[in-house]
Structure formats: structure tokens, C-alpha cells
Amino acid sequence: MTTPMKITGLLATLIILAIIPVYSFLEPSQQESQLENYYTNAVLTSTDLYAENCVVCHGAVGEGIGDTPSLNSEAVQMMSENDLAKVIARGRDNTFMAAWAAEEGGIFSNSQIEDFVIFIQQANWDYVGARVAELGLIPPEVIEMEVSEEMLSSLASLEGGETLTAGLQTYAENCAACHGANGSGTTIAPAIDSADLRAMPKEEIIALVNNGVNGTLMASWQNILSSEEINATVDLIYRWQDLIATGVDFPEVEVMSIPASPELIADGQQLFNIACKSCHGVDGYGSPMAPALNNQLFLEETPDAAIYQIIAGGVSGTMMPAWGNRLNDYDLQSLVAFLRSMAPSAPAILPPILGE
Ligand code: HEC
Ligand code: HEC
Ligand code: HEC
């Protein structure tokens, strides 16, 4: 009677022996396919989040727009997971790269940030581009605001011409949107072409530009521009009268007047959803990333021209990008028209910012 037992025991052993290799063969491959699923899911969910939140700066296929670096480069893919997670979670100080982690005031959980890291390391950018197009989120084309050759050559012929041309270029790119194309100020910033200013010692003006003026739109520029650029721009302030005397044509930040039509407002709304919603929230109600625009206080106190200037020039030193070099006049007008169209129904007081 022991034989059948033994056979059973042997059979059991054989069966176990037979199964173990199968298991030990199966287990890693199950792990592998789970891991693969995990990666695929991370890449797929991040693709949509990328389309909604990152393409306006990094481009539909990660190519980078304007001064924003590309993400589809080998250099970025080779960055350590830790470094990638850090830059996405915390952003980079003094650049437009915002902190995206909820605990840093952003909108993503830590696991979403981890997914972004996997996404950047593994993304198939052709797929991402197709998905961005499918979602209708391809960002508008970059339009550079340039100072004409003619203007530069008339400056170059003046004494210290090299500094002046450098100063004018820096001014046109960074300051004109607020201080005005001809230096005589706008609704949101004082004139740069000012006798009072020229009466101030140079070091004081440089210090002002370096440090900004707290609590105003005048940001601290010392980490955004080089000291040479700031120096050249301040020189330009002292020489403004000389420039006018040469008959130099100043860069124009053109503000054509387009009457607000339903089409313009609709175009503005569509553009808002692509370029602004990720920070300013659905219908401009605000988010932890940026203040509400859909509120009586802001809309009443800010004339159209000022809204236009803020959108074109950005708010330096904050996450608010300058859109003037990537949106054309029509686009900017459409955004103003869309924001203005919300005035009749806008909440009277600032709605609480989500997450605070
Ligand atoms: C408003 C523009 C803007 C948006 C939106 C934006 N970024 Fe950036 N990003 C930048 C800039 C500018 C830099 C470069 C900062 C610097 O100079 O170090 C950058 C840098 C990075 C880097 C580091 C690249 C490198 O070469 O070091 C990563 C990664 C990155 N961004 C990911 C993202 C992700 C993911 C999103 C969306 C969740 C996003 N960014 C949204 C502007 C933006
Ligand atoms: C987003 C708008 C904005 C931009 C861009 C901007 N400024 Fe200003 N700037 C202001 C405002 C607003 C003030 C007034 C601050 C205050 O109330 O004291 C100011 C003040 C100044 C002053 C002092 C003027 C005075 O009469 O006291 C100087 C100088 C100046 N800015 C230079 C620059 C330079 C140079 C740049 C470009 C590198 C620049 N600003 C870019 C908004 C801006
Ligand atoms: C990366 C985030 C981000 C994006 C994208 C963004 N903004 Fe902003 N925006 C901000 C922040 C942050 C502020 C507040 C700046 C400050 O502290 O003064 C701001 C301020 C503004 C203001 C001034 C509000 C006020 O109360 O003075 C306007 C207008 C504005 N943004 C319009 C837009 C429009 C239109 C777009 C899309 C074309 C846009 N923003 C895209 C972050 C963003």
C-alpha cells in the first residue's frame, strides 16, 4: 500500500519540479509585461497632459519653441530620472519653467511627475505630435519681433554705436511691450525717455533694473539678462534724446484696432484653451499656477491696451510668459476680446484659487 503513496509522492514531486521551471520562467515575463504596461500607461497619460500643458513652450514634437529648450534631444533623454523629476516638480528659478508639483504650487501629483519622467525618456515624438494635432492643441507659429537693419545701422554710426544697438535689441525684446515702442511709456509702465531718469546716477538705474520694483510689474532682471545687456539698455536710456535726433524709427508694438466680433471672441477662446488654460484655469477662473482673469476687479481696472501689453510682454520674473514673439496681433487681439467678453458675467470678487 506504500507504492501508490510513493507514486503519488513522486508524481507530486515531478509535478512540482515541472511547474517550478514554468513558474520561474513565467514570473519574470509577467513582471516584464506588467512593467511594460506600466510604462505604456505612463507614456499614454503623460502624452495628453503634455499636449495640454507643455506644448506651448516645448513644441508639439518636443522641438522647443523660441528660447525654450527641446525635450526630444538625446541630452534630455539621458538626464537622470532624479534630475528630470526635479526640474519638472520644482521648475527652474528665474526662467519660465514653472514648478509643476502640487507641493510646489503646481498641478501634478508626484506620481504624475514620475510618469512625465518615463514619458520624456521613452516618448515616440511622432506619436506625440499626432496626438497633439488630434486634440487640436498645436501651438501657434512663432513670430519674432525684430528691430530693422536700417534702425541698427543708423544707431551703429553714433558714438558708442555697438553698445547702443545691443541696448536697443535688448530693449525691443524685453522692455518695449511695457515701456512703449518709443520709450514714452504705456498704460502699465512709466516712460523710459524721461529727464528725471536721466538725472539719476547710472548705478542707481542699473540697481533698479537688476532688482526690479517689488510689488509692481517691473521684475528683477539680473538673472534673466547679462550685466552687459542691462548696462547697454541703461546706456540707451541716457542716449534716448540722441537717438531721436538721428531720426531713428523706433520699434513699433503695433496695436491695430479690430472690432470685437463673435468670430474674434471664438478664436480668442480657442487660443486661450490652448495657450492659457493650463495656468489660468478653465474659463479663466484661475488655478494654483496663475491668478483668475475672469473677475470684475481685474477686468474693470485693466483697459484693453494694458491687457494686450501684459499678454504680449509677459510678467518677467513670474511664470507669465511673453507671448508677443509667438502670437501675432490678431491672436493677441482675440485673447483680449475673449477676456473682455467675460466681463458681464464675471464674479465680482476674486474667486478662491483652487488648491490654496
Ligand atoms: C511657459 C513655458 C514652459 C512650459 C509651459 C513648460 N516648460 Fe519646461 N522649460 C521651459 C524653459 C524656459 C526651460 C529651460 C529652463 C532653463 O533655462 O534652465 C524648461 C526646461 C524643461 C526641462 C529641462 C530641460 C533641460 O534641457 O534641462 C524639462 C524636462 C521640462 N522643461 C519639462 C516640461 C514639462 C514636462 C512641461 C509640462 C508639464 C513643461 N516643461 C512646461 C519652459 C516651459
Ligand atoms: C511687464 C512690464 C515691464 C517690463 C517688461 C519692464 N518694465 Fe520697467 N517698469 C515697469 C513698471 C510698472 C515700472 C514702474 C515701477 C514703479 O511703480 O516704481 C517700471 C519702472 C522702470 C524703471 C524706473 C522708471 C522710473 O521712472 O522710475 C526703469 C529704469 C525700468 N523700468 C527699466 C526697464 C528695463 C530696462 C526693462 C527691460 C529690461 C523693463 N523696465 C521692463 C514695467 C515693466
Ligand atoms: C506658465 C503659466 C502661465 C501661462 C501659460 C499663462 N499665464 Fe498669464 N499669468 C501667469 C502668472 C503666474 C501671472 C501672475 C503674474 C504676477 O505675479 O503678476 C499671470 C498674469 C496674467 C495677466 C495679468 C493678470 C493680473 O491680474 O494682472 C494676464 C492678463 C494674463 N496672465 C494673461 C494670459 C494669457 C492671455 C495667456 C495665454 C496666452 C496666459 N496668461 C498664459 C501665468 C501664466
PDB file of N, CA, C and O and ligand atoms in Angstrom, residues 53 56-57 96-98 100 216-217 271-272 274-280 288-293 295 298 302 306-308 310-311 314-321 323 327 332 335-336 339 350, ligand 3:
ATOM      1  N   ASN A  53      -0.401  70.918 -21.386  1.00  0.00           N
ATOM      2  CA  ASN A  53       0.340  71.815 -20.505  1.00  0.00           C
ATOM      3  C   ASN A  53       1.719  72.244 -20.974  1.00  0.00           C
ATOM      4  O   ASN A  53       2.250  73.228 -20.472  1.00  0.00           O
ATOM      5  N   VAL A  56       2.913  74.530 -25.524  1.00  0.00           N
ATOM      6  CA  VAL A  56       3.043  75.950 -25.854  1.00  0.00           C
ATOM      7  C   VAL A  56       4.493  76.412 -25.767  1.00  0.00           C
ATOM      8  O   VAL A  56       4.882  77.355 -26.446  1.00  0.00           O
ATOM      9  N   CYS A  57       5.284  75.775 -24.938  1.00  0.00           N
ATOM     10  CA  CYS A  57       6.690  76.170 -24.843  1.00  0.00           C
ATOM     11  C   CYS A  57       7.633  75.146 -25.471  1.00  0.00           C
ATOM     12  O   CYS A  57       8.592  75.503 -26.138  1.00  0.00           O
ATOM     13  N   PHE A  96      11.029  80.613 -17.367  1.00  0.00           N
ATOM     14  CA  PHE A  96       9.598  80.377 -17.489  1.00  0.00           C
ATOM     15  C   PHE A  96       9.227  78.937 -17.171  1.00  0.00           C
ATOM     16  O   PHE A  96       8.072  78.552 -17.268  1.00  0.00           O
ATOM     17  N   MET A  97      10.229  78.114 -16.845  1.00  0.00           N
ATOM     18  CA  MET A  97       9.919  76.733 -16.483  1.00  0.00           C
ATOM     19  C   MET A  97       9.379  76.728 -15.056  1.00  0.00           C
ATOM     20  O   MET A  97      10.110  76.945 -14.096  1.00  0.00           O
ATOM     21  N   ALA A  98       8.071  76.505 -14.953  1.00  0.00           N
ATOM     22  CA  ALA A  98       7.386  76.599 -13.674  1.00  0.00           C
ATOM     23  C   ALA A  98       7.575  75.324 -12.855  1.00  0.00           C
ATOM     24  O   ALA A  98       7.941  74.279 -13.380  1.00  0.00           O
ATOM     25  N   TRP A 100       5.836  72.315 -11.306  1.00  0.00           N
ATOM     26  CA  TRP A 100       4.568  71.678 -11.648  1.00  0.00           C
ATOM     27  C   TRP A 100       4.027  70.772 -10.543  1.00  0.00           C
ATOM     28  O   TRP A 100       2.891  70.324 -10.606  1.00  0.00           O
ATOM     29  N   THR A 216       5.372  95.472  -8.193  1.00  0.00           N
ATOM     30  CA  THR A 216       4.910  96.057  -9.460  1.00  0.00           C
ATOM     31  C   THR A 216       5.268  95.090 -10.589  1.00  0.00           C
ATOM     32  O   THR A 216       5.925  94.072 -10.364  1.00  0.00           O
ATOM     33  N   LEU A 217       4.861  95.450 -11.802  1.00  0.00           N
ATOM     34  CA  LEU A 217       5.190  94.610 -12.950  1.00  0.00           C
ATOM     35  C   LEU A 217       6.673  94.662 -13.299  1.00  0.00           C
ATOM     36  O   LEU A 217       7.153  93.924 -14.141  1.00  0.00           O
ATOM     37  N   LEU A 271      -7.838  79.859 -28.622  1.00  0.00           N
ATOM     38  CA  LEU A 271      -6.430  80.083 -28.325  1.00  0.00           C
ATOM     39  C   LEU A 271      -6.193  80.061 -26.813  1.00  0.00           C
ATOM     40  O   LEU A 271      -5.192  79.531 -26.333  1.00  0.00           O
ATOM     41  N   PHE A 272      -7.114  80.627 -26.061  1.00  0.00           N
ATOM     42  CA  PHE A 272      -6.999  80.629 -24.604  1.00  0.00           C
ATOM     43  C   PHE A 272      -6.903  79.184 -24.100  1.00  0.00           C
ATOM     44  O   PHE A 272      -6.075  78.860 -23.245  1.00  0.00           O
ATOM     45  N   ILE A 274      -5.784  76.659 -25.618  1.00  0.00           N
ATOM     46  CA  ILE A 274      -4.504  76.055 -25.986  1.00  0.00           C
ATOM     47  C   ILE A 274      -3.366  76.635 -25.152  1.00  0.00           C
ATOM     48  O   ILE A 274      -2.547  75.910 -24.614  1.00  0.00           O
ATOM     49  N   ALA A 275      -3.337  77.951 -25.031  1.00  0.00           N
ATOM     50  CA  ALA A 275      -2.122  78.588 -24.507  1.00  0.00           C
ATOM     51  C   ALA A 275      -2.232  79.067 -23.064  1.00  0.00           C
ATOM     52  O   ALA A 275      -1.216  79.264 -22.414  1.00  0.00           O
ATOM     53  N   CYS A 276      -3.413  79.251 -22.550  1.00  0.00           N
ATOM     54  CA  CYS A 276      -3.536  79.924 -21.254  1.00  0.00           C
ATOM     55  C   CYS A 276      -4.246  79.094 -20.182  1.00  0.00           C
ATOM     56  O   CYS A 276      -4.004  79.266 -18.993  1.00  0.00           O
ATOM     57  N   LYS A 277      -5.142  78.206 -20.620  1.00  0.00           N
ATOM     58  CA  LYS A 277      -5.982  77.475 -19.676  1.00  0.00           C
ATOM     59  C   LYS A 277      -5.166  76.683 -18.667  1.00  0.00           C
ATOM     60  O   LYS A 277      -5.536  76.595 -17.499  1.00  0.00           O
ATOM     61  N   SER A 278      -4.031  76.126 -19.125  1.00  0.00           N
ATOM     62  CA  SER A 278      -3.251  75.280 -18.219  1.00  0.00           C
ATOM     63  C   SER A 278      -2.834  76.060 -16.976  1.00  0.00           C
ATOM     64  O   SER A 278      -2.706  75.482 -15.910  1.00  0.00           O
ATOM     65  N   CYS A 279      -2.604  77.355 -17.096  1.00  0.00           N
ATOM     66  CA  CYS A 279      -2.243  78.142 -15.918  1.00  0.00           C
ATOM     67  C   CYS A 279      -3.438  78.923 -15.350  1.00  0.00           C
ATOM     68  O   CYS A 279      -3.650  78.934 -14.150  1.00  0.00           O
ATOM     69  N   HIS A 280      -4.199  79.578 -16.232  1.00  0.00           N
ATOM     70  CA  HIS A 280      -5.254  80.473 -15.728  1.00  0.00           C
ATOM     71  C   HIS A 280      -6.583  79.752 -15.486  1.00  0.00           C
ATOM     72  O   HIS A 280      -7.564  80.395 -15.101  1.00  0.00           O
ATOM     73  N   PRO A 288      -3.899  77.003  -9.205  1.00  0.00           N
ATOM     74  CA  PRO A 288      -2.757  77.259  -8.314  1.00  0.00           C
ATOM     75  C   PRO A 288      -1.570  77.867  -9.070  1.00  0.00           C
ATOM     76  O   PRO A 288      -0.687  78.454  -8.469  1.00  0.00           O
ATOM     77  N   MET A 289      -1.567  77.760 -10.412  1.00  0.00           N
ATOM     78  CA  MET A 289      -0.435  78.264 -11.191  1.00  0.00           C
ATOM     79  C   MET A 289      -0.543  79.763 -11.478  1.00  0.00           C
ATOM     80  O   MET A 289       0.469  80.419 -11.695  1.00  0.00           O
ATOM     81  N   ALA A 290      -1.751  80.276 -11.581  1.00  0.00           N
ATOM     82  CA  ALA A 290      -1.895  81.665 -12.039  1.00  0.00           C
ATOM     83  C   ALA A 290      -3.235  82.239 -11.593  1.00  0.00           C
ATOM     84  O   ALA A 290      -4.209  81.509 -11.411  1.00  0.00           O
ATOM     85  N   PRO A 291      -3.268  83.574 -11.450  1.00  0.00           N
ATOM     86  CA  PRO A 291      -4.491  84.212 -10.933  1.00  0.00           C
ATOM     87  C   PRO A 291      -5.667  84.130 -11.905  1.00  0.00           C
ATOM     88  O   PRO A 291      -5.484  83.933 -13.102  1.00  0.00           O
ATOM     89  N   ALA A 292      -6.875  84.308 -11.366  1.00  0.00           N
ATOM     90  CA  ALA A 292      -8.080  84.353 -12.193  1.00  0.00           C
ATOM     91  C   ALA A 292      -8.052  85.618 -13.040  1.00  0.00           C
ATOM     92  O   ALA A 292      -7.604  86.672 -12.599  1.00  0.00           O
ATOM     93  N   LEU A 293      -8.496  85.496 -14.279  1.00  0.00           N
ATOM     94  CA  LEU A 293      -8.641  86.673 -15.150  1.00  0.00           C
ATOM     95  C   LEU A 293     -10.114  87.020 -15.283  1.00  0.00           C
ATOM     96  O   LEU A 293     -10.488  88.131 -15.621  1.00  0.00           O
ATOM     97  N   ASN A 295     -12.591  87.976 -13.542  1.00  0.00           N
ATOM     98  CA  ASN A 295     -13.169  88.613 -12.355  1.00  0.00           C
ATOM     99  C   ASN A 295     -13.317  90.106 -12.591  1.00  0.00           C
ATOM    100  O   ASN A 295     -12.527  90.731 -13.294  1.00  0.00           O
ATOM    101  N   PHE A 298     -10.269  92.705 -11.921  1.00  0.00           N
ATOM    102  CA  PHE A 298      -9.219  92.759 -12.938  1.00  0.00           C
ATOM    103  C   PHE A 298      -9.737  93.398 -14.221  1.00  0.00           C
ATOM    104  O   PHE A 298      -9.108  94.290 -14.787  1.00  0.00           O
ATOM    105  N   THR A 302      -8.377  97.082 -15.718  1.00  0.00           N
ATOM    106  CA  THR A 302      -7.354  96.927 -16.736  1.00  0.00           C
ATOM    107  C   THR A 302      -7.921  97.201 -18.121  1.00  0.00           C
ATOM    108  O   THR A 302      -8.710  96.412 -18.629  1.00  0.00           O
ATOM    109  N   ALA A 306      -3.866  97.640 -21.918  1.00  0.00           N
ATOM    110  CA  ALA A 306      -2.991  97.120 -20.868  1.00  0.00           C
ATOM    111  C   ALA A 306      -3.010  95.594 -20.872  1.00  0.00           C
ATOM    112  O   ALA A 306      -1.967  94.940 -20.714  1.00  0.00           O
ATOM    113  N   ILE A 307      -4.200  95.008 -21.081  1.00  0.00           N
ATOM    114  CA  ILE A 307      -4.275  93.539 -21.148  1.00  0.00           C
ATOM    115  C   ILE A 307      -3.422  93.059 -22.326  1.00  0.00           C
ATOM    116  O   ILE A 307      -2.642  92.108 -22.208  1.00  0.00           O
ATOM    117  N   TYR A 308      -3.547  93.773 -23.434  1.00  0.00           N
ATOM    118  CA  TYR A 308      -2.764  93.428 -24.626  1.00  0.00           C
ATOM    119  C   TYR A 308      -1.266  93.443 -24.298  1.00  0.00           C
ATOM    120  O   TYR A 308      -0.534  92.517 -24.620  1.00  0.00           O
ATOM    121  N   ILE A 310       0.233  93.240 -21.378  1.00  0.00           N
ATOM    122  CA  ILE A 310       0.644  92.220 -20.411  1.00  0.00           C
ATOM    123  C   ILE A 310       0.801  90.876 -21.131  1.00  0.00           C
ATOM    124  O   ILE A 310       1.772  90.155 -20.920  1.00  0.00           O
ATOM    125  N   ILE A 311      -0.163  90.570 -22.016  1.00  0.00           N
ATOM    126  CA  ILE A 311      -0.075  89.283 -22.719  1.00  0.00           C
ATOM    127  C   ILE A 311       1.150  89.290 -23.641  1.00  0.00           C
ATOM    128  O   ILE A 311       1.914  88.329 -23.684  1.00  0.00           O
ATOM    129  N   GLY A 314       4.383  89.655 -21.196  1.00  0.00           N
ATOM    130  CA  GLY A 314       4.544  88.756 -20.063  1.00  0.00           C
ATOM    131  C   GLY A 314       4.790  89.538 -18.786  1.00  0.00           C
ATOM    132  O   GLY A 314       4.787  90.768 -18.786  1.00  0.00           O
ATOM    133  N   VAL A 315       4.956  88.828 -17.698  1.00  0.00           N
ATOM    134  CA  VAL A 315       5.325  89.476 -16.444  1.00  0.00           C
ATOM    135  C   VAL A 315       6.636  88.836 -16.028  1.00  0.00           C
ATOM    136  O   VAL A 315       6.654  87.708 -15.543  1.00  0.00           O
ATOM    137  N   SER A 316       7.733  89.530 -16.308  1.00  0.00           N
ATOM    138  CA  SER A 316       9.015  88.870 -16.113  1.00  0.00           C
ATOM    139  C   SER A 316       9.260  88.598 -14.653  1.00  0.00           C
ATOM    140  O   SER A 316       8.757  89.295 -13.780  1.00  0.00           O
ATOM    141  N   GLY A 317      10.010  87.524 -14.418  1.00  0.00           N
ATOM    142  CA  GLY A 317      10.261  87.113 -13.050  1.00  0.00           C
ATOM    143  C   GLY A 317       9.105  86.315 -12.479  1.00  0.00           C
ATOM    144  O   GLY A 317       9.155  85.874 -11.337  1.00  0.00           O
ATOM    145  N   THR A 318       8.030  86.139 -13.264  1.00  0.00           N
ATOM    146  CA  THR A 318       6.942  85.261 -12.840  1.00  0.00           C
ATOM    147  C   THR A 318       6.769  84.220 -13.941  1.00  0.00           C
ATOM    148  O   THR A 318       7.457  84.261 -14.959  1.00  0.00           O
ATOM    149  N   MET A 319       5.832  83.336 -13.744  1.00  0.00           N
ATOM    150  CA  MET A 319       5.617  82.305 -14.749  1.00  0.00           C
ATOM    151  C   MET A 319       4.855  82.811 -15.970  1.00  0.00           C
ATOM    152  O   MET A 319       4.665  82.099 -16.922  1.00  0.00           O
ATOM    153  N   MET A 320       4.421  84.055 -15.939  1.00  0.00           N
ATOM    154  CA  MET A 320       3.635  84.579 -17.065  1.00  0.00           C
ATOM    155  C   MET A 320       4.551  84.863 -18.255  1.00  0.00           C
ATOM    156  O   MET A 320       5.347  85.789 -18.238  1.00  0.00           O
ATOM    157  N   PRO A 321       4.463  84.007 -19.298  1.00  0.00           N
ATOM    158  CA  PRO A 321       5.376  84.174 -20.444  1.00  0.00           C
ATOM    159  C   PRO A 321       5.022  85.404 -21.276  1.00  0.00           C
ATOM    160  O   PRO A 321       3.894  85.885 -21.225  1.00  0.00           O
ATOM    161  N   TRP A 323       4.068  86.629 -24.748  1.00  0.00           N
ATOM    162  CA  TRP A 323       3.526  85.944 -25.929  1.00  0.00           C
ATOM    163  C   TRP A 323       3.753  86.727 -27.204  1.00  0.00           C
ATOM    164  O   TRP A 323       3.467  86.255 -28.305  1.00  0.00           O
ATOM    165  N   LEU A 327       2.768  85.081 -30.809  1.00  0.00           N
ATOM    166  CA  LEU A 327       1.399  85.281 -31.273  1.00  0.00           C
ATOM    167  C   LEU A 327       1.382  86.551 -32.109  1.00  0.00           C
ATOM    168  O   LEU A 327       2.079  87.514 -31.792  1.00  0.00           O
ATOM    169  N   LEU A 332      -3.394  88.188 -30.399  1.00  0.00           N
ATOM    170  CA  LEU A 332      -3.394  88.941 -29.144  1.00  0.00           C
ATOM    171  C   LEU A 332      -4.724  89.683 -28.961  1.00  0.00           C
ATOM    172  O   LEU A 332      -5.310  89.672 -27.885  1.00  0.00           O
ATOM    173  N   LEU A 335      -7.454  87.336 -27.885  1.00  0.00           N
ATOM    174  CA  LEU A 335      -7.408  86.995 -26.460  1.00  0.00           C
ATOM    175  C   LEU A 335      -8.011  88.111 -25.619  1.00  0.00           C
ATOM    176  O   LEU A 335      -8.775  87.860 -24.681  1.00  0.00           O
ATOM    177  N   VAL A 336      -7.665  89.355 -25.980  1.00  0.00           N
ATOM    178  CA  VAL A 336      -8.229  90.498 -25.254  1.00  0.00           C
ATOM    179  C   VAL A 336      -9.757  90.483 -25.408  1.00  0.00           C
ATOM    180  O   VAL A 336     -10.495  90.633 -24.424  1.00  0.00           O
ATOM    181  N   LEU A 339     -11.264  87.734 -23.238  1.00  0.00           N
ATOM    182  CA  LEU A 339     -11.269  88.076 -21.807  1.00  0.00           C
ATOM    183  C   LEU A 339     -12.322  89.152 -21.533  1.00  0.00           C
ATOM    184  O   LEU A 339     -13.088  89.060 -20.577  1.00  0.00           O
ATOM    185  N   LEU A 350     -12.542  88.236  -6.423  1.00  0.00           N
ATOM    186  CA  LEU A 350     -11.648  87.163  -6.842  1.00  0.00           C
ATOM    187  C   LEU A 350     -12.150  85.836  -6.302  1.00  0.00           C
ATOM    188  O   LEU A 350     -12.302  85.692  -5.089  1.00  0.00           O
TER     189      LEU A 350
HETATM  190  C1  HEC B   3       3.011  79.091 -17.278  1.00  0.00           C
HETATM  191  C2  HEC B   3       1.827  79.681 -16.688  1.00  0.00           C
HETATM  192  C3  HEC B   3       1.089  80.773 -17.450  1.00  0.00           C
HETATM  193  C4  HEC B   3       0.612  80.715 -18.747  1.00  0.00           C
HETATM  194  C5  HEC B   3       0.765  79.567 -19.748  1.00  0.00           C
HETATM  195  C6  HEC B   3      -0.080  81.957 -18.952  1.00  0.00           C
HETATM  196  N1  HEC B   3      -0.017  82.741 -17.841  1.00  0.00           N
HETATM  197 FE1  HEC B   3      -0.834  84.626 -17.637  1.00  0.00          FE
HETATM  198  N2  HEC B   3      -0.032  84.744 -15.764  1.00  0.00           N
HETATM  199  C7  HEC B   3       0.653  83.753 -15.128  1.00  0.00           C
HETATM  200  C8  HEC B   3       1.036  84.223 -13.802  1.00  0.00           C
HETATM  201  C9  HEC B   3       1.804  83.435 -12.759  1.00  0.00           C
HETATM  202  C10 HEC B   3       0.527  85.528 -13.687  1.00  0.00           C
HETATM  203  C11 HEC B   3       0.661  86.464 -12.492  1.00  0.00           C
HETATM  204  C12 HEC B   3       1.922  87.286 -12.655  1.00  0.00           C
HETATM  205  C13 HEC B   3       2.158  88.196 -11.470  1.00  0.00           C
HETATM  206  O1  HEC B   3       2.508  87.681 -10.421  1.00  0.00           O
HETATM  207  O2  HEC B   3       1.969  89.403 -11.640  1.00  0.00           O
HETATM  208  C14 HEC B   3      -0.126  85.826 -14.944  1.00  0.00           C
HETATM  209  C15 HEC B   3      -0.745  87.054 -15.217  1.00  0.00           C
HETATM  210  C16 HEC B   3      -1.517  87.304 -16.343  1.00  0.00           C
HETATM  211  C17 HEC B   3      -2.256  88.513 -16.580  1.00  0.00           C
HETATM  212  C18 HEC B   3      -2.319  89.709 -15.631  1.00  0.00           C
HETATM  213  C19 HEC B   3      -3.324  89.393 -14.548  1.00  0.00           C
HETATM  214  C20 HEC B   3      -3.398  90.474 -13.478  1.00  0.00           C
HETATM  215  O3  HEC B   3      -4.208  90.260 -12.556  1.00  0.00           O
HETATM  216  O4  HEC B   3      -2.673  91.456 -13.556  1.00  0.00           O
HETATM  217  C21 HEC B   3      -2.904  88.370 -17.778  1.00  0.00           C
HETATM  218  C22 HEC B   3      -3.822  89.344 -18.460  1.00  0.00           C
HETATM  219  C23 HEC B   3      -2.544  87.063 -18.299  1.00  0.00           C
HETATM  220  N3  HEC B   3      -1.692  86.451 -17.411  1.00  0.00           N
HETATM  221  C24 HEC B   3      -2.998  86.540 -19.492  1.00  0.00           C
HETATM  222  C25 HEC B   3      -2.569  85.332 -20.026  1.00  0.00           C
HETATM  223  C26 HEC B   3      -2.951  84.849 -21.335  1.00  0.00           C
HETATM  224  C27 HEC B   3      -3.942  85.535 -22.265  1.00  0.00           C
HETATM  225  C28 HEC B   3      -2.286  83.675 -21.528  1.00  0.00           C
HETATM  226  C29 HEC B   3      -2.278  82.790 -22.759  1.00  0.00           C
HETATM  227  C30 HEC B   3      -1.887  83.425 -23.997  1.00  0.00           C
HETATM  228  C31 HEC B   3      -1.509  83.402 -20.329  1.00  0.00           C
HETATM  229  N4  HEC B   3      -1.695  84.442 -19.450  1.00  0.00           N
HETATM  230  C32 HEC B   3      -0.736  82.269 -20.135  1.00  0.00           C
HETATM  231  C33 HEC B   3       0.972  82.507 -15.619  1.00  0.00           C
HETATM  232  C34 HEC B   3       0.690  82.055 -16.895  1.00  0.00           C
END
